[in-house]
Coordinates of N, CA, C and O in Angstrom, one line a residue:
X21 N 136.4 235.5 -14.1 CA 135.9 235.9 -12.8 C 135.9 237.4 -12.7 O 135.1 237.9 -12.0
X22 N 136.9 238.1 -13.3 CA 137.0 239.5 -13.1 C 135.9 240.2 -13.7 O 135.6 241.4 -13.5
X23 N 135.2 239.6 -14.6 CA 134.1 240.2 -15.4 C 132.7 239.9 -14.7 O 131.7 240.5 -15.0
X24 N 132.7 239.1 -13.7 CA 131.5 238.7 -13.0 C 130.9 237.4 -13.5 O 131.1 237.1 -14.7
X25 N 130.3 236.6 -12.7 CA 129.8 235.3 -13.1 C 128.9 235.3 -14.3 O 129.2 234.7 -15.3
X26 N 127.9 236.0 -14.2 CA 126.9 236.1 -15.2 C 127.5 236.6 -16.5 O 127.3 236.1 -17.6
X27 N 128.1 237.8 -16.4 CA 128.7 238.4 -17.7 C 129.7 237.4 -18.3 O 129.7 237.2 -19.5
X28 N 130.6 236.7 -17.4 CA 131.6 235.9 -18.0 C 130.9 234.7 -18.7 O 131.4 234.3 -19.8
X29 N 130.0 234.1 -18.1 CA 129.2 232.9 -18.7 C 128.7 233.3 -20.0 O 128.7 232.6 -21.0
X30 N 127.8 234.5 -20.1 CA 127.2 234.9 -21.3 C 128.1 235.2 -22.4 O 128.0 234.8 -23.5
X31 N 129.2 235.9 -22.1 CA 130.2 236.3 -23.1 C 131.0 235.1 -23.5 O 131.5 235.1 -24.7
X32 N 131.3 234.2 -22.7 CA 132.0 233.0 -23.1 C 131.2 232.3 -24.3 O 131.8 231.9 -25.3
X33 N 129.9 232.2 -24.1 CA 129.1 231.6 -25.1 C 129.0 232.3 -26.4 O 129.1 231.8 -27.5
X34 N 129.0 233.6 -26.4 CA 128.9 234.5 -27.6 C 130.2 234.8 -28.2 O 130.3 235.0 -29.4
X35 N 131.2 235.0 -27.4 CA 132.6 235.4 -27.9 C 133.6 234.4 -28.1 O 134.5 234.5 -28.9
X36 N 133.5 233.3 -27.2 CA 134.7 232.4 -27.3 C 134.3 231.0 -27.6 O 135.1 230.1 -27.7
X37 N 133.1 230.7 -28.1 CA 132.7 229.4 -28.4 C 133.2 228.8 -29.6 O 133.4 227.5 -29.8
X38 N 133.8 229.7 -30.6 CA 134.4 229.2 -31.7 C 135.9 229.3 -31.8 O 136.5 229.3 -32.9
X39 N 136.5 229.4 -30.7 CA 138.0 229.6 -30.7 C 138.6 228.3 -31.1 O 138.0 227.2 -31.0
X40 N 139.9 228.4 -31.5 CA 140.7 227.2 -31.8 C 142.1 227.4 -31.2 O 142.4 228.4 -30.7
X41 N 142.8 226.4 -31.2 CA 144.1 226.4 -30.6 C 145.1 225.5 -31.3 O 144.8 224.8 -32.2
X42 N 146.4 225.7 -30.9 CA 147.4 224.8 -31.3 C 148.4 224.7 -30.3 O 148.6 225.5 -29.4
X43 N 149.1 223.5 -30.4 CA 150.1 223.0 -29.3 C 151.4 223.1 -30.0 O 151.6 222.7 -31.1
X44 N 152.4 223.7 -29.2 CA 153.8 223.8 -29.7 C 154.7 223.3 -28.7 O 154.7 223.7 -27.6
X45 N 155.6 222.4 -29.1 CA 156.7 222.0 -28.3 C 157.9 222.8 -28.7 O 158.3 222.9 -29.9
X46 N 158.5 223.5 -27.6 CA 159.6 224.3 -27.9 C 160.8 223.8 -27.2 O 160.9 223.6 -26.1
X47 N 161.9 223.6 -28.0 CA 163.2 223.2 -27.5 C 164.3 224.4 -27.6 O 164.5 224.9 -28.8
X48 N 164.8 224.9 -26.5 CA 165.7 226.0 -26.5 C 167.2 225.3 -26.3 O 167.4 224.6 -25.3
X49 N 168.0 225.4 -27.3 CA 169.3 224.9 -27.2 C 170.3 226.1 -26.9 O 170.4 227.0 -27.6
X50 N 171.0 226.0 -25.7 CA 171.8 227.0 -25.3 C 173.2 227.0 -26.2 O 173.6 226.0 -26.6
X51 N 173.8 228.2 -26.3 CA 175.2 228.2 -27.0 C 176.1 227.4 -26.0 O 175.9 227.3 -24.8
X52 N 177.2 226.9 -26.6 CA 178.1 226.1 -25.8 C 178.8 226.9 -24.7 O 179.3 226.2 -23.8
X53 N 178.8 228.2 -24.8 CA 179.5 228.9 -23.7 C 178.6 229.7 -22.8 O 178.9 230.7 -22.2
X54 N 177.3 229.2 -22.6 CA 176.3 229.8 -21.9 C 176.7 230.1 -20.5 O 176.5 231.1 -19.8
X55 N 177.4 229.1 -19.9 CA 177.7 229.3 -18.4 C 178.9 230.2 -18.1 O 179.1 230.6 -17.1
X56 N 179.7 230.5 -19.3 CA 180.9 231.4 -19.2 C 180.5 232.8 -19.5 O 181.2 233.7 -19.1
X57 N 179.3 233.1 -20.1 CA 179.0 234.4 -20.6 C 178.6 235.2 -19.3 O 177.9 234.7 -18.5
X58 N 179.0 236.5 -19.4 CA 178.7 237.4 -18.3 C 177.3 238.0 -18.6 O 176.7 238.3 -17.6
X59 N 177.0 238.1 -19.8 CA 175.6 238.7 -20.1 C 174.5 237.6 -20.1 O 174.9 236.5 -20.4
X60 N 173.3 238.1 -20.0 CA 172.3 237.2 -20.1 C 172.1 236.6 -21.5 O 172.1 237.3 -22.4
X61 N 171.8 235.3 -21.6 CA 171.6 234.7 -23.0 C 170.1 234.4 -23.0 O 169.5 233.7 -22.2
X62 N 169.5 235.2 -24.0 CA 168.1 235.1 -24.2 C 167.8 233.8 -25.2 O 168.3 233.7 -26.2
X63 N 166.9 232.9 -24.8 CA 166.5 231.8 -25.6 C 165.4 232.2 -26.5 O 165.3 231.9 -27.7
X64 N 164.7 233.2 -26.0 CA 163.6 233.8 -26.7 C 163.4 235.3 -26.1 O 163.1 235.3 -25.0
X65 N 163.6 236.3 -27.0 CA 163.6 237.6 -26.5 C 162.2 238.1 -26.0 O 161.2 237.3 -26.1
X66 N 162.2 239.2 -25.3 CA 161.0 239.8 -24.8 C 159.9 239.8 -25.9 O 160.1 240.3 -26.9
X67 N 158.7 239.3 -25.5 CA 157.5 239.4 -26.5 C 156.2 239.3 -25.7 O 156.3 239.0 -24.5
X68 N 155.2 239.5 -26.4 CA 153.9 239.1 -25.9 C 153.4 238.1 -26.8 O 153.8 238.0 -27.9
X69 N 152.3 237.3 -26.4 CA 151.8 236.3 -27.3 C 150.7 236.9 -28.0 O 149.9 237.8 -27.5
X70 N 150.4 236.4 -29.1 CA 149.4 236.9 -30.1 C 148.0 236.4 -29.7 O 147.0 236.8 -30.2
X71 N 148.0 235.3 -28.9 CA 146.8 234.6 -28.6 C 145.8 235.3 -27.7 O 146.1 236.5 -27.2
X72 N 144.7 234.7 -27.3 CA 143.8 235.1 -26.3 C 144.5 234.8 -24.9 O 144.7 235.6 -24.1
X73 N 144.8 233.5 -24.8 CA 145.5 233.0 -23.6 C 146.6 231.9 -24.2 O 146.4 231.3 -25.2
X74 N 147.6 231.8 -23.4 CA 148.6 230.7 -23.7 C 148.7 230.0 -22.4 O 148.9 230.7 -21.3
X75 N 148.8 228.7 -22.4 CA 149.0 227.8 -21.3 C 150.3 227.1 -21.5 O 150.5 226.5 -22.5
X76 N 151.2 227.2 -20.5 CA 152.6 226.7 -20.7 C 153.0 225.7 -19.6 O 152.7 225.9 -18.4
X77 N 153.4 224.6 -20.0 CA 154.2 223.7 -19.1 C 155.7 223.8 -19.4 O 156.2 223.6 -20.5
X78 N 156.5 224.1 -18.4 CA 157.9 224.2 -18.5 C 158.6 223.1 -17.8 O 158.1 222.7 -16.7
X79 N 159.8 222.7 -18.4 CA 160.4 221.6 -17.7 C 161.2 222.2 -16.4 O 161.0 223.3 -16.1
X80 N 162.0 221.4 -15.8 CA 162.6 221.8 -14.5 C 163.8 222.7 -14.7 O 164.3 223.3 -13.8
X81 N 164.2 222.9 -15.9 CA 165.4 223.8 -16.3 C 165.1 225.3 -15.9 O 166.0 226.0 -15.4
X82 N 163.9 225.7 -16.0 CA 163.5 227.0 -15.7 C 164.0 228.1 -16.8 O 164.5 227.6 -18.0
X83 N 163.9 229.3 -16.6 CA 164.3 230.3 -17.5 C 163.2 231.3 -17.9 O 163.5 232.4 -18.5
X84 N 162.0 230.9 -17.6 CA 160.8 231.9 -18.0 C 160.8 233.0 -17.0 O 160.8 232.8 -15.9
X85 N 160.7 234.1 -17.7 CA 160.6 235.4 -16.8 C 159.4 236.2 -17.4 O 159.2 236.3 -18.5
X86 N 158.8 236.8 -16.5 CA 157.7 237.8 -16.7 C 158.1 239.1 -16.3 O 158.8 239.3 -15.3
X87 N 157.7 240.2 -17.1 CA 157.9 241.5 -16.7 C 156.8 242.1 -15.9 O 155.6 242.1 -16.3
X88 N 157.1 242.6 -14.7 CA 156.1 243.2 -13.9 C 155.6 244.6 -14.5 O 156.2 245.1 -15.4
X89 N 154.5 245.1 -14.0 CA 154.0 246.4 -14.3 C 155.0 247.5 -14.1 O 155.1 248.5 -14.9
X90 N 156.0 247.3 -13.2 CA 157.0 248.2 -12.8 C 158.2 248.1 -13.8 O 159.1 248.8 -13.7
X91 N 158.2 247.0 -14.6 CA 159.4 246.8 -15.6 C 160.4 245.9 -15.1 O 161.4 245.7 -15.8
X92 N 160.2 245.3 -14.0 CA 161.2 244.3 -13.4 C 161.0 242.9 -13.9 O 159.8 242.5 -14.0
X93 N 162.0 242.2 -14.2 CA 161.9 240.8 -14.6 C 161.8 239.9 -13.4 O 162.6 240.0 -12.6
X94 N 160.8 239.0 -13.4 CA 160.5 238.1 -12.3 C 160.7 236.7 -12.9 O 160.1 236.4 -14.0
X95 N 161.5 235.9 -12.1 CA 161.6 234.5 -12.6 C 160.4 233.7 -12.3 O 159.8 233.8 -11.1
X96 N 159.9 232.9 -13.1 CA 158.7 232.0 -13.0 C 159.3 230.6 -12.7 O 159.6 229.9 -13.7
X97 N 159.4 230.2 -11.4 CA 160.0 229.0 -11.0 C 159.2 227.9 -11.5 O 158.0 227.8 -11.3
X98 N 159.8 226.8 -12.2 CA 159.1 225.7 -12.6 C 158.5 224.8 -11.4 O 159.2 224.8 -10.4
X99 N 157.3 224.3 -11.6 CA 156.8 223.6 -10.5 C 156.0 222.3 -11.2 O 155.3 222.6 -12.2
X100 N 156.3 221.2 -10.9 CA 156.0 219.9 -11.6 C 154.4 219.9 -11.8 O 153.9 219.5 -12.9
X101 N 153.6 220.3 -10.9 CA 152.2 220.2 -11.0 C 151.4 221.5 -11.3 O 150.2 221.6 -11.2
X102 N 152.2 222.4 -11.8 CA 151.5 223.8 -12.2 C 151.8 224.1 -13.7 O 152.7 223.8 -14.2
X103 N 150.8 224.9 -14.2 CA 150.9 225.4 -15.5 C 151.0 226.9 -15.4 O 150.4 227.5 -14.5
X104 N 151.6 227.5 -16.4 CA 151.7 229.1 -16.4 C 150.6 229.4 -17.5 O 150.5 228.9 -18.6
X105 N 149.7 230.4 -17.1 CA 148.7 230.9 -18.0 C 149.0 232.4 -18.2 O 149.1 233.2 -17.3
X106 N 149.3 232.7 -19.5 CA 149.5 234.0 -20.0 C 148.3 234.7 -20.6 O 147.7 234.0 -21.5
X107 N 148.0 235.9 -20.4 CA 147.1 236.6 -21.2 C 147.8 237.1 -22.4 O 148.9 237.6 -22.4
X108 N 147.2 237.0 -23.5 CA 147.7 237.5 -24.9 C 147.1 238.7 -25.4 O 146.2 239.2 -24.8
X109 N 147.7 239.2 -26.6 CA 147.4 240.4 -27.1 C 145.8 240.4 -27.5 O 145.2 241.4 -27.3
X110 N 145.3 239.3 -28.0 CA 143.9 239.4 -28.4 C 143.0 239.6 -27.3 O 142.0 240.3 -27.4
X111 N 143.3 239.0 -26.1 CA 142.5 239.2 -24.9 C 142.6 240.5 -24.4 O 141.6 241.2 -23.9
X112 N 143.9 241.2 -24.5 CA 144.1 242.5 -24.0 C 143.1 243.5 -24.8 O 142.4 244.4 -24.3
X113 N 143.1 243.3 -26.2 CA 142.2 244.1 -27.0 C 140.7 243.8 -26.7 O 139.9 244.8 -26.5
X114 N 140.3 242.6 -26.6 CA 139.0 242.3 -26.4 C 138.5 242.8 -25.0 O 137.3 243.2 -24.9
X115 N 139.3 242.8 -24.0 CA 138.9 243.2 -22.7 C 139.2 244.7 -22.6 O 139.0 245.3 -21.4
X116 N 139.5 245.4 -23.6 CA 139.7 246.9 -23.5 C 140.8 247.3 -22.6 O 140.8 248.3 -21.9
X117 N 141.7 246.4 -22.5 CA 143.0 246.6 -21.6 C 142.7 246.3 -20.1 O 143.6 246.5 -19.3
X118 N 141.6 245.8 -19.8 CA 141.3 245.3 -18.5 C 142.2 244.2 -18.1 O 142.7 244.0 -16.9
X119 N 142.5 243.4 -19.0 CA 143.5 242.2 -18.9 C 144.7 242.6 -19.7 O 144.5 243.0 -20.8
X120 N 145.9 242.5 -19.1 CA 147.1 243.0 -19.8 C 147.8 241.8 -20.3 O 148.1 240.8 -19.6
X121 N 148.3 241.9 -21.6 CA 149.0 240.9 -22.3 C 150.4 240.9 -21.5 O 151.0 241.9 -21.4
X122 N 150.9 239.8 -21.1 CA 152.1 239.6 -20.4 C 153.4 239.6 -21.2 O 153.5 238.9 -22.2
X123 N 154.3 240.6 -20.9 CA 155.6 240.6 -21.5 C 156.4 239.6 -20.8 O 156.5 239.4 -19.6
X124 N 157.0 238.6 -21.6 CA 157.8 237.6 -21.1 C 159.0 237.3 -22.0 O 159.0 237.8 -23.1
X125 N 159.9 236.5 -21.4 CA 161.1 236.1 -22.3 C 161.6 234.7 -21.6 O 161.2 234.3 -20.5
X126 N 162.5 234.1 -22.3 CA 163.1 232.9 -21.8 C 164.6 233.2 -21.8 O 165.2 233.6 -22.8
X127 N 165.3 233.0 -20.6 CA 166.7 233.2 -20.5 C 167.4 231.8 -20.3 O 166.8 230.9 -19.7
X128 N 168.5 231.6 -20.8 CA 169.3 230.4 -20.7 C 170.5 230.5 -19.8 O 171.3 231.5 -20.1
X129 N 170.6 229.7 -18.7 CA 171.7 229.9 -17.7 C 172.5 228.6 -17.6 O 173.5 228.7 -16.9
X130 N 172.0 227.5 -18.2 CA 172.8 226.3 -18.0 C 173.0 225.7 -19.4 O 172.4 226.0 -20.4
X131 N 174.0 224.8 -19.4 CA 174.4 224.1 -20.6 C 173.5 222.8 -20.9 O 174.0 221.7 -21.0
X132 N 172.2 223.1 -20.8 CA 171.3 222.0 -21.0 C 170.1 222.5 -21.9 O 169.8 223.7 -21.8
X133 N 169.5 221.7 -22.7 CA 168.3 222.1 -23.4 C 167.1 222.4 -22.4 O 167.0 221.7 -21.5
X134 N 166.4 223.4 -22.8 CA 165.2 223.7 -22.1 C 163.9 223.4 -22.9 O 163.9 223.8 -24.1
X135 N 163.1 222.7 -22.4 CA 161.9 222.3 -23.2 C 160.7 222.8 -22.5 O 160.5 222.8 -21.3
X136 N 159.7 223.3 -23.4 CA 158.4 223.7 -22.8 C 157.3 223.3 -23.9 O 157.6 223.0 -25.0
X137 N 156.1 223.2 -23.3 CA 155.0 222.9 -24.1 C 154.0 224.0 -24.0 O 153.6 224.3 -22.8
X138 N 153.6 224.6 -25.1 CA 152.7 225.7 -25.0 C 151.4 225.5 -25.9 O 151.5 225.1 -27.0
X139 N 150.3 225.8 -25.3 CA 149.0 225.7 -26.0 C 148.5 227.2 -26.1 O 148.4 227.9 -25.1
X140 N 148.3 227.5 -27.3 CA 147.8 228.8 -27.7 C 146.2 228.9 -28.1 O 146.0 228.1 -29.0
X141 N 145.4 229.6 -27.4 CA 144.0 229.7 -27.8 C 143.7 231.0 -28.4 O 144.1 232.0 -27.9
X142 N 143.1 230.9 -29.7 CA 142.9 232.1 -30.4 C 141.5 232.1 -30.8 O 140.8 231.1 -31.0
X143 N 141.0 233.3 -31.2 CA 139.7 233.5 -31.8 C 139.7 232.9 -33.1 O 140.9 232.8 -33.8
X144 N 138.6 232.7 -33.7 CA 138.6 232.2 -35.2 C 139.0 233.4 -36.0 O 138.9 234.6 -35.7
X145 N 139.7 233.0 -37.2 CA 140.4 234.0 -38.0 C 139.6 235.2 -38.4 O 140.1 236.3 -38.4
X146 N 138.3 235.0 -38.8 CA 137.5 236.2 -39.3 C 136.7 236.9 -38.2 O 135.9 237.7 -38.5
X147 N 137.1 236.5 -36.9 CA 136.2 237.2 -35.8 C 136.7 238.7 -35.8 O 137.9 239.0 -35.8
X148 N 135.7 239.5 -35.6 CA 136.0 241.0 -35.4 C 136.3 241.1 -33.9 O 135.4 240.8 -33.0
X149 N 137.5 241.6 -33.5 CA 137.8 241.8 -32.2 C 137.5 243.2 -31.7 O 137.9 244.1 -32.3
X150 N 136.5 243.3 -30.8 CA 136.0 244.6 -30.4 C 135.5 244.4 -28.9 O 134.6 243.5 -28.7
X151 N 136.0 245.1 -28.0 CA 135.5 245.0 -26.6 C 134.0 245.2 -26.5 O 133.5 246.2 -26.9
X152 N 133.3 244.3 -25.9 CA 131.8 244.6 -25.8 C 131.6 245.8 -24.9 O 132.4 246.0 -23.9
X153 N 130.6 246.5 -25.1 CA 130.3 247.7 -24.3 C 130.3 247.6 -22.8 O 130.7 248.3 -22.1
X154 N 129.7 246.4 -22.4 CA 129.6 246.1 -20.9 C 131.0 245.9 -20.3 O 131.2 246.1 -19.2
X155 N 132.0 245.5 -21.2 CA 133.4 245.4 -20.7 C 134.1 246.8 -20.6 O 134.8 247.1 -19.8
X156 N 133.8 247.6 -21.7 CA 134.3 249.0 -21.8 C 133.8 249.7 -20.6 O 134.6 250.4 -19.9
X157 N 132.5 249.6 -20.3 CA 132.0 250.4 -19.3 C 131.4 251.7 -19.5 O 131.9 252.4 -20.5
X158 N 130.3 252.0 -19.0 CA 129.7 253.3 -19.1 C 130.5 254.5 -18.9 O 131.2 254.5 -17.8
X159 N 130.5 255.4 -19.8 CA 131.5 256.6 -19.6 C 132.9 256.4 -20.0 O 133.7 257.3 -20.0
X160 N 133.3 255.2 -20.3 CA 134.7 254.9 -20.7 C 134.8 254.8 -22.2 O 133.8 254.5 -23.0
X161 N 136.0 255.0 -22.8 CA 136.2 254.9 -24.2 C 136.9 253.6 -24.6 O 137.5 253.0 -23.7
X162 N 136.7 253.2 -25.7 CA 137.4 252.0 -26.2 C 138.9 252.4 -26.5 O 139.2 253.5 -26.9
X163 N 139.7 251.5 -26.1 CA 141.2 251.6 -26.3 C 141.7 251.1 -27.6 O 142.8 251.4 -28.0
X164 N 140.8 250.2 -28.2 CA 141.3 249.6 -29.5 C 140.2 249.6 -30.5 O 139.0 249.4 -30.2
X165 N 140.6 249.8 -31.7 CA 139.7 249.8 -32.8 C 139.3 248.3 -33.2 O 140.1 247.4 -32.8
X166 N 138.2 248.1 -33.8 CA 137.9 246.8 -34.2 C 138.8 246.3 -35.3 O 139.3 247.0 -36.2
X167 N 139.2 245.0 -35.2 CA 140.0 244.4 -36.2 C 139.7 242.9 -36.3 O 139.2 242.3 -35.4
X168 N 140.0 242.2 -37.4 CA 139.9 240.8 -37.5 C 141.2 240.1 -37.0 O 142.3 240.6 -37.1
X169 N 140.8 239.0 -36.3 CA 142.0 238.3 -35.6 C 143.1 238.0 -36.7 O 144.2 238.1 -36.5
X170 N 142.7 237.5 -37.9 CA 143.7 237.1 -39.0 C 144.5 238.3 -39.3 O 145.7 238.2 -39.6
X171 N 143.9 239.6 -39.3 CA 144.7 240.8 -39.7 C 145.7 241.0 -38.7 O 146.9 241.4 -39.1
X172 N 145.5 240.8 -37.5 CA 146.5 241.0 -36.5 C 147.6 239.9 -36.5 O 148.7 240.3 -36.4
X173 N 147.3 238.7 -36.7 CA 148.3 237.7 -36.8 C 149.3 238.0 -38.0 O 150.4 237.8 -37.9
X174 N 148.6 238.4 -39.1 CA 149.5 238.8 -40.3 C 150.4 239.9 -39.9 O 151.6 240.0 -40.4
X175 N 149.9 240.9 -39.3 CA 150.7 242.1 -38.9 C 151.9 241.7 -38.0 O 153.0 242.1 -38.3
X176 N 151.6 240.8 -37.0 CA 152.6 240.4 -36.1 C 153.7 239.6 -36.9 O 155.0 239.8 -36.7
X177 N 153.3 238.7 -37.7 CA 154.2 237.8 -38.4 C 155.0 238.6 -39.4 O 156.2 238.3 -39.6
X178 N 154.4 239.7 -40.0 CA 155.2 240.4 -41.0 C 156.2 241.4 -40.3 O 157.0 241.9 -41.0
X179 N 156.0 241.7 -39.0 CA 156.9 242.6 -38.3 C 158.0 241.9 -37.4 O 158.6 242.6 -36.7
X180 N 158.0 240.6 -37.5 CA 159.0 239.8 -36.8 C 160.3 239.9 -37.5 O 160.4 239.7 -38.7
X181 N 161.4 240.4 -36.8 CA 162.8 240.5 -37.5 C 163.3 239.1 -37.8 O 163.9 238.9 -38.9
X182 N 163.1 238.2 -37.0 CA 163.6 236.9 -37.2 C 162.7 235.9 -36.3 O 162.0 236.3 -35.5
X183 N 163.0 234.6 -36.5 CA 162.1 233.6 -35.8 C 162.1 233.8 -34.2 O 161.2 233.7 -33.6
X184 N 163.3 234.0 -33.7 CA 163.5 234.2 -32.3 C 164.1 235.6 -31.9 O 164.8 235.7 -30.9
X185 N 163.8 236.6 -32.7 CA 164.2 237.9 -32.2 C 163.1 238.6 -31.3 O 162.0 238.1 -31.2
X186 N 163.5 239.7 -30.7 CA 162.6 240.4 -29.9 C 161.4 240.9 -30.9 O 161.7 241.3 -32.0
X187 N 160.3 240.9 -30.4 CA 159.1 241.4 -31.2 C 158.8 242.8 -30.6 O 158.4 243.0 -29.4
X188 N 158.9 243.7 -31.5 CA 158.6 245.2 -31.0 C 157.2 245.6 -31.2 O 156.9 246.8 -30.8
X189 N 156.4 245.0 -31.8 CA 155.0 245.4 -32.1 C 154.0 244.6 -31.4 O 154.1 243.4 -31.4
X190 N 153.1 245.3 -30.9 CA 152.0 244.5 -30.2 C 150.6 245.0 -30.6 O 150.5 245.9 -31.6
X191 N 149.5 244.5 -30.1 CA 148.2 245.0 -30.5 C 147.9 246.5 -30.2 O 147.1 247.1 -30.9
X192 N 148.7 247.1 -29.3 CA 148.6 248.5 -29.1 C 149.1 249.3 -30.3 O 148.5 250.2 -30.7
X193 N 150.1 248.8 -30.9 CA 150.7 249.3 -32.2 C 149.7 249.2 -33.4 O 149.7 250.0 -34.2
X194 N 149.0 248.0 -33.3 CA 148.2 247.7 -34.5 C 146.8 248.3 -34.4 O 146.4 248.9 -35.4
X195 N 146.2 248.3 -33.3 CA 144.8 248.7 -33.2 C 144.6 249.7 -32.0 O 143.4 250.1 -31.8
X196 N 145.6 250.1 -31.3 CA 145.4 251.1 -30.2 C 145.0 252.4 -30.6 O 145.4 253.0 -31.6
X197 N 144.0 253.0 -30.0 CA 143.5 254.3 -30.3 C 144.2 255.3 -29.4 O 144.5 255.0 -28.2
X198 N 144.4 256.5 -29.9 CA 145.0 257.6 -29.1 C 143.9 258.1 -28.2 O 142.9 258.6 -28.6
X199 N 144.2 258.1 -26.9 CA 143.3 258.5 -26.0 C 144.0 259.6 -25.1 O 145.1 259.6 -24.7
X200 N 143.3 260.7 -24.8 CA 143.8 261.7 -24.0 C 144.2 261.2 -22.5 O 143.4 260.6 -21.9
X201 N 145.4 261.5 -22.1 CA 145.9 261.2 -20.7 C 145.5 259.7 -20.4 O 144.8 259.6 -19.3
X202 N 145.9 258.8 -21.1 CA 145.5 257.4 -20.9 C 146.6 256.7 -20.2 O 147.8 257.0 -20.4
X203 N 146.2 255.7 -19.4 CA 147.2 254.7 -18.7 C 147.1 253.4 -19.5 O 147.0 252.4 -18.9
X204 N 147.3 253.4 -20.8 CA 147.3 252.2 -21.7 C 148.3 251.2 -21.1 O 149.4 251.5 -20.7
X205 N 147.8 249.9 -21.1 CA 148.7 248.7 -20.7 C 149.7 248.5 -21.8 O 149.6 248.9 -22.8

């Protein structure tokens, strides 16, 4: 919708028609002393998703937090009839930063397992990710160099410290271009 009806419909057909996805059931088991700990217990450290978009259903336990543009953590309260939709790194690069990949984490506050169901939508592996000129806009510069989807996924997977550690590298690190006085997302 932010791209305009006609632009969105046309680009959907040319850019997103061969996307694929996968569904993941995630079970977060808290440490036995989670309720006694003074510090925040992260079930999954701060990260961005590698996908175009991620659709999440979370159980009633809660714990999902998003980081605002100002850097503050905001609780995403579970609601039985709602899904959470995150913009991922691939969409951030494809949209030339017009859509920002959401930094998020899961925190554990109770001595119960937290379960979520996440669907990740990705471009096909060999697709070249490059913002279309009409998305970049006349007189604007591209913020990301062209890259294959599979190359970025390999980059992220090879730079993860551990399965549930904080992820320090994003699409900006992988394909971001140096721009003079830029407000990169």
